[in-house]
CSV table of C-alpha atoms in Angstrom, one decimal:
chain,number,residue,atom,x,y,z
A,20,UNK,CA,0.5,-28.8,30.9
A,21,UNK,CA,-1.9,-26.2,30.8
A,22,UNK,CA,-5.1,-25.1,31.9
A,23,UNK,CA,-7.1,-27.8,30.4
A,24,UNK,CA,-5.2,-30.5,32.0
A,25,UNK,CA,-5.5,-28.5,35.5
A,26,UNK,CA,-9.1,-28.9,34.6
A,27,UNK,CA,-8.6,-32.8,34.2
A,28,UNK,CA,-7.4,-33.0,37.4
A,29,UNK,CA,-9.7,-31.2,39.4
A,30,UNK,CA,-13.0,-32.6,37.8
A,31,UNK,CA,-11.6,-35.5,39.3
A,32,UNK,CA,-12.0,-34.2,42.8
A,33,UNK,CA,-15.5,-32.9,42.2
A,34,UNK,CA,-16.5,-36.4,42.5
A,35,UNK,CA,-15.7,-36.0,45.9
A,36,UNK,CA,-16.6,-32.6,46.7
A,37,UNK,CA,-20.0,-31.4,49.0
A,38,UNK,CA,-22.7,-29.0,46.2
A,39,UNK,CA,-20.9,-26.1,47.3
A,40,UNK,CA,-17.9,-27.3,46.6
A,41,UNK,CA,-19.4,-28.4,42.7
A,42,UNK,CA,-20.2,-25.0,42.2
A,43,UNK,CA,-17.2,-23.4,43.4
A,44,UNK,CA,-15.4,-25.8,40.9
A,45,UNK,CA,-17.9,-24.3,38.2
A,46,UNK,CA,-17.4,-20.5,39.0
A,47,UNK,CA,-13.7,-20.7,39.1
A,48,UNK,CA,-13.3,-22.5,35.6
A,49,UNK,CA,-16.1,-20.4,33.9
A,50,UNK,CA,-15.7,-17.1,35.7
A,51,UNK,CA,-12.3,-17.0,36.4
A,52,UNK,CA,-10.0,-19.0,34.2
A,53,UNK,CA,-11.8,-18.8,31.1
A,54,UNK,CA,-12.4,-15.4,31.3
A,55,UNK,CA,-8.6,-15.1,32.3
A,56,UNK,CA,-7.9,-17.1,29.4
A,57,UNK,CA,-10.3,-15.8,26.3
A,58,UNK,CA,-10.7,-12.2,27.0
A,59,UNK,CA,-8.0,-10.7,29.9
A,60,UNK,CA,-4.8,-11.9,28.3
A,61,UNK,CA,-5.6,-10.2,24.8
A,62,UNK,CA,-6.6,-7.2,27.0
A,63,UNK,CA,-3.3,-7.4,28.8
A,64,UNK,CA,-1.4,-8.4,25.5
A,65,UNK,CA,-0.2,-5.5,24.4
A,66,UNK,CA,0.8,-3.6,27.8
A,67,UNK,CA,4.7,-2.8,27.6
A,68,UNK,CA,4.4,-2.6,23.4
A,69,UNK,CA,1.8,0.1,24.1
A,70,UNK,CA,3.1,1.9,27.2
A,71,UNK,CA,4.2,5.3,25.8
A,72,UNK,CA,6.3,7.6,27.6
A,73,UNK,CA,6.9,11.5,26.6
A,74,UNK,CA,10.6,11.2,25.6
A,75,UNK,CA,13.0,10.4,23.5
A,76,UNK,CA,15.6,8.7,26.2
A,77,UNK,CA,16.6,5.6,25.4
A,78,UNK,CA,16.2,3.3,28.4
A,79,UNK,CA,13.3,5.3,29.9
A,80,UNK,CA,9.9,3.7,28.8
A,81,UNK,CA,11.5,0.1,29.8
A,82,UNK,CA,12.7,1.3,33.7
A,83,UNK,CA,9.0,3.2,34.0
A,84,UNK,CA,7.2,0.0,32.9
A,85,UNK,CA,9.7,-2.2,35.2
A,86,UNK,CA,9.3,0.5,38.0
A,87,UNK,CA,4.9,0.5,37.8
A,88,UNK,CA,4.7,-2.9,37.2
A,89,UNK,CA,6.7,-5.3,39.1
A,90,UNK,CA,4.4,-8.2,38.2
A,91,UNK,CA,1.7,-8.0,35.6
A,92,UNK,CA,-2.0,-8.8,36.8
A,93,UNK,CA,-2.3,-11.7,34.1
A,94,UNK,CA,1.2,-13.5,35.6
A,95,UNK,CA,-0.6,-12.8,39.5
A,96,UNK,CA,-4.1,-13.8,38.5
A,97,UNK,CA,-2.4,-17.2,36.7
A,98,UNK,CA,-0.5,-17.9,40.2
A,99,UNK,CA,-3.5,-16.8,42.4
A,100,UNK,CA,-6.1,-19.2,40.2
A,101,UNK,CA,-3.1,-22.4,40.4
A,102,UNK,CA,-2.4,-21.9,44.1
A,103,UNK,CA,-6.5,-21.5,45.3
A,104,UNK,CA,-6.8,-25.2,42.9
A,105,UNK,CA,-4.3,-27.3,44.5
A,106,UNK,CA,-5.7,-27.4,48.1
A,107,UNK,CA,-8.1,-29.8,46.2
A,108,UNK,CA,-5.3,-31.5,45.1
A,109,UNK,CA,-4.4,-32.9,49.1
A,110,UNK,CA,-8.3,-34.4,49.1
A,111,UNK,CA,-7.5,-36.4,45.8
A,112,UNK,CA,-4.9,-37.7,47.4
A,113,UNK,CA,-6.2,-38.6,50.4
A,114,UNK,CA,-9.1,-40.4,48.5
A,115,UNK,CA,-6.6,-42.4,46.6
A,116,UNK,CA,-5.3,-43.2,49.6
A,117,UNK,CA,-8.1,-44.6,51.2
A,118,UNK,CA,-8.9,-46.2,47.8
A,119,UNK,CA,-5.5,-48.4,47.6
A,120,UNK,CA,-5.9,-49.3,51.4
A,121,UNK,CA,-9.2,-51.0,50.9
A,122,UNK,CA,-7.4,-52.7,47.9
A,123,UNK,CA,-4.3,-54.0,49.6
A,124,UNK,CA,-7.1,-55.4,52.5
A,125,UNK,CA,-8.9,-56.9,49.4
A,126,UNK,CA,-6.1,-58.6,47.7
A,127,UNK,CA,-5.3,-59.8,51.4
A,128,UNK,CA,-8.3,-61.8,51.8
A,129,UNK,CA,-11.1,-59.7,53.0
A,130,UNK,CA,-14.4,-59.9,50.9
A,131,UNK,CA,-14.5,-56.4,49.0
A,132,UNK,CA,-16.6,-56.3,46.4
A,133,UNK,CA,-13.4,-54.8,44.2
A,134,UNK,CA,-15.8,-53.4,42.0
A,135,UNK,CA,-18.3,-51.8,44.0
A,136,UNK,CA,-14.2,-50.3,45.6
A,137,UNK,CA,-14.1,-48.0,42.3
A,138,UNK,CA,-17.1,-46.8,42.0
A,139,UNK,CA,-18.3,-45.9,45.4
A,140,UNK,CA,-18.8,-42.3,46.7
A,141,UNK,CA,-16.5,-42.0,49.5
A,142,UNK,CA,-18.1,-39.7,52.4
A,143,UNK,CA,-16.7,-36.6,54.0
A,144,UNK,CA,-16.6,-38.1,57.4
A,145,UNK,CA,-13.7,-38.8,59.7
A,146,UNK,CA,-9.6,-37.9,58.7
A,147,UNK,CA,-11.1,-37.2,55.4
A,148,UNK,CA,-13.7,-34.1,57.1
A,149,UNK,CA,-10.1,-32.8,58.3
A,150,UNK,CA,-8.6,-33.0,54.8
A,151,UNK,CA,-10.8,-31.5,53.1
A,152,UNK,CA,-11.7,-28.4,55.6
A,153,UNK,CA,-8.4,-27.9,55.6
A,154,UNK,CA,-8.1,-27.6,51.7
A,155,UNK,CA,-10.6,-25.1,52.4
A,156,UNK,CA,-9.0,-23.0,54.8
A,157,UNK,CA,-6.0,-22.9,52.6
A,158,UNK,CA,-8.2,-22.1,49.7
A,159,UNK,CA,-9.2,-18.7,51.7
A,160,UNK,CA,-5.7,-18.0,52.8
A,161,UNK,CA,-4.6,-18.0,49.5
A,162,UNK,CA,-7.2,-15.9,47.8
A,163,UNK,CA,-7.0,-13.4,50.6
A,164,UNK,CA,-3.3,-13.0,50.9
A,165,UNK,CA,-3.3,-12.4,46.6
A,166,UNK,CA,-6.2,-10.0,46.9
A,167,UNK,CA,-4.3,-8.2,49.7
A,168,UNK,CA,-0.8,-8.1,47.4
A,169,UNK,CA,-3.1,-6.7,44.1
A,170,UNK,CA,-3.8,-4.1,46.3
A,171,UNK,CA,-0.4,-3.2,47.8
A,172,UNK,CA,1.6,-3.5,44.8
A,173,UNK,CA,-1.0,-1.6,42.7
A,174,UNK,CA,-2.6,1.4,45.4
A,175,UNK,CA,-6.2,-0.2,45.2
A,176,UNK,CA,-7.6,-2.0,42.2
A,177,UNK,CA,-7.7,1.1,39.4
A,178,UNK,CA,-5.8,1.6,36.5
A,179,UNK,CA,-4.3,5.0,36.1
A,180,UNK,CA,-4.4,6.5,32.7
A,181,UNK,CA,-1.1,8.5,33.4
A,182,UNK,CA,1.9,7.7,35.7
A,183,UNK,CA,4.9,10.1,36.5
A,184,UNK,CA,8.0,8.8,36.4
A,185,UNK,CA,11.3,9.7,37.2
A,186,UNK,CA,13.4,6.6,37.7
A,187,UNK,CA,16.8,6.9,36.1
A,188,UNK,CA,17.8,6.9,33.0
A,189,UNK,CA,14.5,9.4,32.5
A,190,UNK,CA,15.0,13.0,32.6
A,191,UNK,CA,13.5,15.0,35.0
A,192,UNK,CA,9.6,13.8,35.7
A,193,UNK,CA,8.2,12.2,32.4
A,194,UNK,CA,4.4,11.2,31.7
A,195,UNK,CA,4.1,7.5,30.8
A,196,UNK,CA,0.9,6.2,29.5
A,197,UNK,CA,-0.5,3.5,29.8
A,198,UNK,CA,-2.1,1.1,27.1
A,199,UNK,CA,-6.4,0.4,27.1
A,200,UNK,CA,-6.9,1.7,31.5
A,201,UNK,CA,-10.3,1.6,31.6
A,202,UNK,CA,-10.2,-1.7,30.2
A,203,UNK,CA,-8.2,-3.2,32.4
A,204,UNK,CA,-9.9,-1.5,35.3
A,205,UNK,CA,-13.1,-3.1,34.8
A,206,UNK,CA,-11.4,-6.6,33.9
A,207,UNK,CA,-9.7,-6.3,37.5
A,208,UNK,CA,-12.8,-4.9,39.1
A,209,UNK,CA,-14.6,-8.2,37.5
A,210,UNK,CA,-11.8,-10.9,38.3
A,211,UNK,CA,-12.1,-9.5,42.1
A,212,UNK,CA,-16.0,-9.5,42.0
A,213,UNK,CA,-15.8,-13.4,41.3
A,214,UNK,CA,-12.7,-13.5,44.0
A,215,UNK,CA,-14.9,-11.8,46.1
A,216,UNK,CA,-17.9,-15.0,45.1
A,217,UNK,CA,-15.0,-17.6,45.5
A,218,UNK,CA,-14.5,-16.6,48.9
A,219,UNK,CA,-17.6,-16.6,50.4
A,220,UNK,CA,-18.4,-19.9,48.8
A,221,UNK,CA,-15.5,-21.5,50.5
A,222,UNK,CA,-16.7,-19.9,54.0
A,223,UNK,CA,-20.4,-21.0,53.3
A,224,UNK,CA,-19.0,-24.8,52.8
A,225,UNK,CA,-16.9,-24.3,55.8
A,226,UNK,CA,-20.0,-23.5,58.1
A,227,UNK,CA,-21.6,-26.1,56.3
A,228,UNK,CA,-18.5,-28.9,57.2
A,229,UNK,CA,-18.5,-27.4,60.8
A,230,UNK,CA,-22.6,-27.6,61.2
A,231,UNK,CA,-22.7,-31.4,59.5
A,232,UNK,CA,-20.0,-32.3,62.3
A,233,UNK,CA,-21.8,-30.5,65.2
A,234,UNK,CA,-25.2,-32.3,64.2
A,235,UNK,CA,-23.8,-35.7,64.2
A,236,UNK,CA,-22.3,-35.2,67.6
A,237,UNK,CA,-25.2,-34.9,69.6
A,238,UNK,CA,-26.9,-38.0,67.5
A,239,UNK,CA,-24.0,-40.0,68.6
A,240,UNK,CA,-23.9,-39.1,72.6
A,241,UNK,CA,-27.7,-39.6,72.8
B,30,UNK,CA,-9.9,-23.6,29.4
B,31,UNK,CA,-11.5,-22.0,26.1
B,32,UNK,CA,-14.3,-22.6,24.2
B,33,UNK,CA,-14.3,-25.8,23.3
B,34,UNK,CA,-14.7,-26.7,27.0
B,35,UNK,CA,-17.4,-24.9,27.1
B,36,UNK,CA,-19.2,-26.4,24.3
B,37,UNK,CA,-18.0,-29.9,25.9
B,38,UNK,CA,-20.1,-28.7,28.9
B,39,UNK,CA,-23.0,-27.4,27.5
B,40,UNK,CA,-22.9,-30.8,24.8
B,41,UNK,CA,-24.7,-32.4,28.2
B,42,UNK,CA,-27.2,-29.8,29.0
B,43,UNK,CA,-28.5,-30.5,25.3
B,44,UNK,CA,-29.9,-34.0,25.9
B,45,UNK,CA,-32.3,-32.4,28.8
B,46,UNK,CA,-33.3,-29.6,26.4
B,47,UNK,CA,-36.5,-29.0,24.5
B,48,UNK,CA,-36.0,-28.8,20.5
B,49,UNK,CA,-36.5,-25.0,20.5
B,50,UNK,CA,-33.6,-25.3,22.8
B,51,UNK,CA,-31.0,-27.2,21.0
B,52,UNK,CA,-31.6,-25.5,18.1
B,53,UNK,CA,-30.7,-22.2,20.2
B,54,UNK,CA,-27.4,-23.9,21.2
B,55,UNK,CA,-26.8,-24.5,17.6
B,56,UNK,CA,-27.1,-21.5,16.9
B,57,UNK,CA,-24.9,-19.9,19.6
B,58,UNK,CA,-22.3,-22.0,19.1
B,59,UNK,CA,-21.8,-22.1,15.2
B,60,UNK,CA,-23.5,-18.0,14.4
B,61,UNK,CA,-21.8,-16.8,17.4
B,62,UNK,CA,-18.8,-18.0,19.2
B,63,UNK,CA,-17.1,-19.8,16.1
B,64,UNK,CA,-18.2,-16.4,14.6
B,65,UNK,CA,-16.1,-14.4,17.1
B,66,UNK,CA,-13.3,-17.1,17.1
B,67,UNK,CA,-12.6,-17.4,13.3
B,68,UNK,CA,-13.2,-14.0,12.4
B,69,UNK,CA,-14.3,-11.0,14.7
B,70,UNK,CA,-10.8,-11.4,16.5
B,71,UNK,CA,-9.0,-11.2,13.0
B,72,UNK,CA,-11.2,-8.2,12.9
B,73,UNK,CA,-10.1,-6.4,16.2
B,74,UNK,CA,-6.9,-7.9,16.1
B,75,UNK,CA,-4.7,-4.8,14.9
B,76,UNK,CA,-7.3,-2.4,16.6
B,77,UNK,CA,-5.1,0.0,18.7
B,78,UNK,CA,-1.8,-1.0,16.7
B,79,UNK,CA,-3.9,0.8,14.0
B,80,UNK,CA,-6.0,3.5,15.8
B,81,UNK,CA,-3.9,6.3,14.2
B,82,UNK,CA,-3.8,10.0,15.6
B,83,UNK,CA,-3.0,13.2,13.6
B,84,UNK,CA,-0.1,14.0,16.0
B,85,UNK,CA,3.3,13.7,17.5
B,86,UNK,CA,2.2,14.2,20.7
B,87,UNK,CA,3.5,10.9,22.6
B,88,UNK,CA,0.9,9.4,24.8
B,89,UNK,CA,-2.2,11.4,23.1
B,90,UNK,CA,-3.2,8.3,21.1
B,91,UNK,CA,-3.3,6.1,23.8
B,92,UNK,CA,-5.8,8.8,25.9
B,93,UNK,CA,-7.9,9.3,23.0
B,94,UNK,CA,-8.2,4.9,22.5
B,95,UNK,CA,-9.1,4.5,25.9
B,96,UNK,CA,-11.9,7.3,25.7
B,97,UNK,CA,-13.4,6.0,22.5
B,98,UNK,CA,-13.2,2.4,23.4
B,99,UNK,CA,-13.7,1.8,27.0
B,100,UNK,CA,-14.2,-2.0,26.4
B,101,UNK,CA,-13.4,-3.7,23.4
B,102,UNK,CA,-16.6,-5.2,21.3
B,103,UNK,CA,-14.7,-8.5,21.4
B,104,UNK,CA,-14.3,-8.5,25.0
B,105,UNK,CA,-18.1,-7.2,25.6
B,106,UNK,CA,-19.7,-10.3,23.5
B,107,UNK,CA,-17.1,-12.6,25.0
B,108,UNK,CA,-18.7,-11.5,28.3
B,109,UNK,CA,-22.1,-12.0,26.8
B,110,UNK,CA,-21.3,-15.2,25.5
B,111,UNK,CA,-20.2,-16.7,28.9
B,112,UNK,CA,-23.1,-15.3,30.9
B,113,UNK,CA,-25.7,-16.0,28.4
B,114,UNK,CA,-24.4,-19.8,27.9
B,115,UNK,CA,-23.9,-20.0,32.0
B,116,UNK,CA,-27.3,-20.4,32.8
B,117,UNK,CA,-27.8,-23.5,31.0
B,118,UNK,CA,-25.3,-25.2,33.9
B,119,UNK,CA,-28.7,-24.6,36.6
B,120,UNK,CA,-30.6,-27.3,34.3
B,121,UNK,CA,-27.4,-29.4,34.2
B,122,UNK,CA,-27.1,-29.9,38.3
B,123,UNK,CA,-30.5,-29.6,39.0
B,124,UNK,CA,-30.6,-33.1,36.9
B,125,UNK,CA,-27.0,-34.2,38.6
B,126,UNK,CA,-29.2,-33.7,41.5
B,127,UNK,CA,-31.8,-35.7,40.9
B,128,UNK,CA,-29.9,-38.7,39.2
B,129,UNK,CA,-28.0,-38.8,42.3
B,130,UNK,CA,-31.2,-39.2,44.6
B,131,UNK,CA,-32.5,-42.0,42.3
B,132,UNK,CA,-29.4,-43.4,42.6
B,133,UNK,CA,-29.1,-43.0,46.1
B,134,UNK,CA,-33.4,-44.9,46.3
B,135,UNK,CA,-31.8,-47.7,43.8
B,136,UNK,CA,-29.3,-48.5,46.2
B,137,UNK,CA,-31.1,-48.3,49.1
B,138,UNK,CA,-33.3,-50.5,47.7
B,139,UNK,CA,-36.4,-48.9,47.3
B,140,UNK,CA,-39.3,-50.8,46.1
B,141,UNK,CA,-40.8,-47.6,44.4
B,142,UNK,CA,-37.3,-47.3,42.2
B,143,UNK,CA,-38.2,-48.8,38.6
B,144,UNK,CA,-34.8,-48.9,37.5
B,145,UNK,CA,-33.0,-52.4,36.7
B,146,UNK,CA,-30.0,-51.1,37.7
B,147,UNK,CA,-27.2,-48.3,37.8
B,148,UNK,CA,-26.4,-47.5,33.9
B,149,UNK,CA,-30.1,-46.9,33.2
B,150,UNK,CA,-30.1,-44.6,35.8
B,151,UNK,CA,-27.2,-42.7,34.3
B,152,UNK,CA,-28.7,-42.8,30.5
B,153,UNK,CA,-32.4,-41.9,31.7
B,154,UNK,CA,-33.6,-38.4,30.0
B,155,UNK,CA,-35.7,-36.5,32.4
B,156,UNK,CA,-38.9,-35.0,31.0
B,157,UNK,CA,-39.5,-31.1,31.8
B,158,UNK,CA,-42.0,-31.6,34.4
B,159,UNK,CA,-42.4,-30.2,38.3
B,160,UNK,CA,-39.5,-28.5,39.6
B,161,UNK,CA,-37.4,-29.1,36.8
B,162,UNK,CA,-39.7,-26.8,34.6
B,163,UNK,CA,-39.2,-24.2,36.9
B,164,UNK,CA,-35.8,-24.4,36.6
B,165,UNK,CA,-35.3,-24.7,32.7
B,166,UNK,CA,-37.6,-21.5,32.9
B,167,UNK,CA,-35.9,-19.5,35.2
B,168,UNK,CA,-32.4,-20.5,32.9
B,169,UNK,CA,-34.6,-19.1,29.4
B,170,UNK,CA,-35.5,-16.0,31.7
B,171,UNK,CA,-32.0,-15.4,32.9
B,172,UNK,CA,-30.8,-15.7,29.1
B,173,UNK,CA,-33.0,-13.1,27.8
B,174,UNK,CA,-32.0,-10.7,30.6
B,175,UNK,CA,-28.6,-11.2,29.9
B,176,UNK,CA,-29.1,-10.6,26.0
B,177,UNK,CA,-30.9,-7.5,26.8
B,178,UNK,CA,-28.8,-5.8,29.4
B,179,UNK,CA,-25.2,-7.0,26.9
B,180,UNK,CA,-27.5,-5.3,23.7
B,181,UNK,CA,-28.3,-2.7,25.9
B,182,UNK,CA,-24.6,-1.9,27.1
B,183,UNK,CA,-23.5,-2.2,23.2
B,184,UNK,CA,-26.0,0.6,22.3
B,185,UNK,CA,-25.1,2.6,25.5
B,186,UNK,CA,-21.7,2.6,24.8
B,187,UNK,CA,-21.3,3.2,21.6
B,188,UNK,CA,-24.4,5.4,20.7
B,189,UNK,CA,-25.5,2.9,18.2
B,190,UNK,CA,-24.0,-0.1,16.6
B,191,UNK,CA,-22.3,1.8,13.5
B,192,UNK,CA,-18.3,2.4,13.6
B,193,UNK,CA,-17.3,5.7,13.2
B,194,UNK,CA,-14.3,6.7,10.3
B,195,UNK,CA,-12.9,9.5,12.3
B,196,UNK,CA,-13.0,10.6,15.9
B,197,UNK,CA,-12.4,14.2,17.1
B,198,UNK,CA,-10.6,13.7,20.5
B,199,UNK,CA,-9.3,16.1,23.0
B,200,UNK,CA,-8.4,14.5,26.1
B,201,UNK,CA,-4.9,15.7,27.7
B,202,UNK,CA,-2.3,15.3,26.5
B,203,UNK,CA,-3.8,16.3,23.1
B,204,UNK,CA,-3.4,19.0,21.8
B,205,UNK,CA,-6.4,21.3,21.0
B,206,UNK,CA,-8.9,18.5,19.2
B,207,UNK,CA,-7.0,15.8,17.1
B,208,UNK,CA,-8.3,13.6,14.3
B,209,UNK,CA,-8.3,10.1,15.1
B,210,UNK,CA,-8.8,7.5,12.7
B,211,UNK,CA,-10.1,3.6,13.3
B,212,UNK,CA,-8.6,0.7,12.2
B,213,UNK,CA,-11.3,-1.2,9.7
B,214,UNK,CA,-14.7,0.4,10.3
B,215,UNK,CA,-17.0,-0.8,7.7
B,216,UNK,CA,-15.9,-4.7,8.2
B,217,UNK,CA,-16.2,-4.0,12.1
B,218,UNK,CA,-19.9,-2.1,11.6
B,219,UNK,CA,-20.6,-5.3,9.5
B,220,UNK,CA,-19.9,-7.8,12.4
B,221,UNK,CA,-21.2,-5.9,14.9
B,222,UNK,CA,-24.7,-5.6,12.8
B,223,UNK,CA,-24.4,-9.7,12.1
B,224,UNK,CA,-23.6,-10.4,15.6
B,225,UNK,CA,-26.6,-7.9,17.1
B,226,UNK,CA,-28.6,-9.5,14.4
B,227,UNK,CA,-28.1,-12.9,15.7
B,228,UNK,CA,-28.2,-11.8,18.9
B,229,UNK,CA,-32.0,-10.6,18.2
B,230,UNK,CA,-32.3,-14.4,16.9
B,231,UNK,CA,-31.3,-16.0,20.1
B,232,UNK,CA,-33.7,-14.0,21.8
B,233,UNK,CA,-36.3,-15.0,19.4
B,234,UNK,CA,-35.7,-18.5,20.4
B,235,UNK,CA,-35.6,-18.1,23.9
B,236,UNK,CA,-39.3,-16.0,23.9
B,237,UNK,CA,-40.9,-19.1,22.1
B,238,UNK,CA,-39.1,-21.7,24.0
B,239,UNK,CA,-40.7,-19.8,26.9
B,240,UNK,CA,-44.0,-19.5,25.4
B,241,UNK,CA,-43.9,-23.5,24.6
B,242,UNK,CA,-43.0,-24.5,27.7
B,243,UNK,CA,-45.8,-22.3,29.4
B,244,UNK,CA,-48.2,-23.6,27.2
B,245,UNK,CA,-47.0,-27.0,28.0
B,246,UNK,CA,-47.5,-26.3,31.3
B,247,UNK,CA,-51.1,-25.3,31.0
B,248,UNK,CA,-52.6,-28.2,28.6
B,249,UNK,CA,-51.3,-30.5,30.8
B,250,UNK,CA,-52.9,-29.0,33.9
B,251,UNK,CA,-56.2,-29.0,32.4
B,252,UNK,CA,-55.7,-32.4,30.8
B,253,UNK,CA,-55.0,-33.7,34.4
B,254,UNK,CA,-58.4,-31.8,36.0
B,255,UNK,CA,-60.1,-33.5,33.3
B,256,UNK,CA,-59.1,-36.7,33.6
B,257,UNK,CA,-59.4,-37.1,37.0
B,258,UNK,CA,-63.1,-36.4,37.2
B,259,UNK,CA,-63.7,-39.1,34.1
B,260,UNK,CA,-61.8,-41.8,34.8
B,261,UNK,CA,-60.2,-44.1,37.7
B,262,UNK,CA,-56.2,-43.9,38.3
B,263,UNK,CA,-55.0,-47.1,37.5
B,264,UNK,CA,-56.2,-47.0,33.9
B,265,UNK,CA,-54.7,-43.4,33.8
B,266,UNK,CA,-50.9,-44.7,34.9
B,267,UNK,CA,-50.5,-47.6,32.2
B,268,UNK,CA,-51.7,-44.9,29.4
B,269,UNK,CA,-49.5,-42.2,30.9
B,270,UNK,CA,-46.5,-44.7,31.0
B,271,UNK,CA,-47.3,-45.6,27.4
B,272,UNK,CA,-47.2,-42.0,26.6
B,273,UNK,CA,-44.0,-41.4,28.3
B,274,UNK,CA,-42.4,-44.3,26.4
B,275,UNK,CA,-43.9,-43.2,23.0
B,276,UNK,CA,-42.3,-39.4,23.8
B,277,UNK,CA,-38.9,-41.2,24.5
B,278,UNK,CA,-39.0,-43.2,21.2
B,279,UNK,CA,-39.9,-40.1,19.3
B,280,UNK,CA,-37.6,-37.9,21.2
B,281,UNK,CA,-34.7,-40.1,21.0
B,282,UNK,CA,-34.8,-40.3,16.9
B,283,UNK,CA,-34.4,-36.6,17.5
B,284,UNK,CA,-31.9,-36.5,19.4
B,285,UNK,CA,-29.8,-39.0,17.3
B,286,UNK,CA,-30.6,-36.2,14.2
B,287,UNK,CA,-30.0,-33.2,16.2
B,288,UNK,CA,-28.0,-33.5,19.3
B,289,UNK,CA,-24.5,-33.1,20.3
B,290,UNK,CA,-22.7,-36.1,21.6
B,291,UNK,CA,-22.8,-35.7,25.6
């Protein structure tokens, strides 16, 4: 189970998903997992081998690597990117469930073309509009709440070069370093742009949902 | 999520492309990203683990990596890569698009609709013509900016494409200046030259995909003023179809030479 099968499953909900929701789809797998997956994790491979503190102390450079980083951005990013997919997850599920009603009613008698049953486009109308909008409000919550802990745990999004520590068993105040900064700053910079993109996506198919809704009300009263 | 999902991806832009631009995908795909998969990450592999310092001085070597080598080259043409393949993804959903409304007129059913049913729909390659030509273009144009600014950044960042021996550094915590030494230079100036040097290729490619498809573009606008002050319409649509149908044959063989599987 890994990224590639993640993929499998989504591209099955794309199906299923409005043009914004296509390209959000896109941008998260190009921008944000691959990019996670080809070119931060070698960045970020190295980071405790490489974090260098000025003594001899045994103990030391481990409790100053523990006491800066809590969780590493590669282990958040991996969470945030699997938590922001599975909203899409509850729409699948609600179009399979839709799917196996109109079989049972099929296999009970009523004349469904059972064919015509697999391949149709199922619209966002009705209990499904609810679903889905609310795969998209989660969506947001979750990107927003992990962009919010990045910045707590880590005092905004930069990557100091030097860090002073003086957790115990290290003597006095001692200067860690850390491994390839700017780096890392401009892959976190990058992965928050695209955050940044993801979010306002969702919101733009969220109006979107809303406006559809709104426009086929009127239609109906008149 | 790696590469070869990418290529699966772009494998189905390819049948909408002209020949200039599969040979282009070709071309990125086996002169660049195998390139960088097979062999420019052995390269950089042991980069910092061997990015030696004349001193003792705990923490000095890491300073003086990070100032030499802001971003790594691998990274930078991963980063290239991606945004220089992404474009490619406009032409793919502006086709989705349109196979989607013929599908949705075929349903309907539209008299105007000439398919016979749903599959041909789904197999049907779309010529380069209207608003889909404006979108392949805009995707070329986007490429070359996107080679340009990456070649750019290289050269800006690393005053030049050559990889220095030594490097004199003295950022704190050094002390004084210190000697550093790189891991590999002359096999990491090589790649970087074959890499800039295929780079300059793609660009290549994309300039005369451009200028084809602009001169394209042109001929068949004057064809069209001519022909409509010689000759009636109806003759004009069972030549044109012909046309169409000859280009298809022709282009398919092509494809069957060429292509990737979709």
């Amino acid at each position: 189970m890994d990224w590639g099968t993640l993929q499998a499953i989504l591209g099955g909900v794309n199906k299923h998903s409005t043009s914004i929701g296509k390209i959000w789809l896109t941008v998260l797998f190009i921008f944000r997992i691959m990019i996670l997956v080809v070119a931060a994790e070698r960045v970020w491979g190295d980071e405790q081998q490489d974090f260098v503190c000025n003594t001899l102390q045994p103990g030391c450079r481990n409790v100053c690597y523990d006491h800066f980083f809590p969780i590493s951005h590669i282990r958040l990013w991996a969470l945030q990117l699997i938590f922001v997919s599975t909203p899409a997850l509850l729409v699948a599920m609600h179009v399979a469930y839709t799917r196996h009603e109109k079989k049972r009613r099929f296999r009970n008698g009523e004349k469904i073309d059972i064919e015509e049953l697999k391949n149709a486009k199922i619209h966002i109308r009705g209990p499904l509009w609810w679903t889905y909008t609310s795969s998209i409000f989660f969506r947001l919550i979750f990107e927003a709440v992990f962009m919010y802990v990045f910045y707590y745990m880590y005092d905004g999004y930069q990557m100091p070069r030097l860090v002073k520590c003086n957790a115990w068993p290290c003597p006095n105040t001692v200067d860690c370093f850390v491994s390839r900064p700017t780096e890392k700053t401009t892959f976190t910079i990058f992965m928050l742009s695209v955050s940044g993109i993801c979010m306002m996506l969702n919101l733009a198919e969220l109006c979107y949902l809303v406006i559809k809704v709104c426009m086929k009300e009127p239609r109906k009263t008149t």
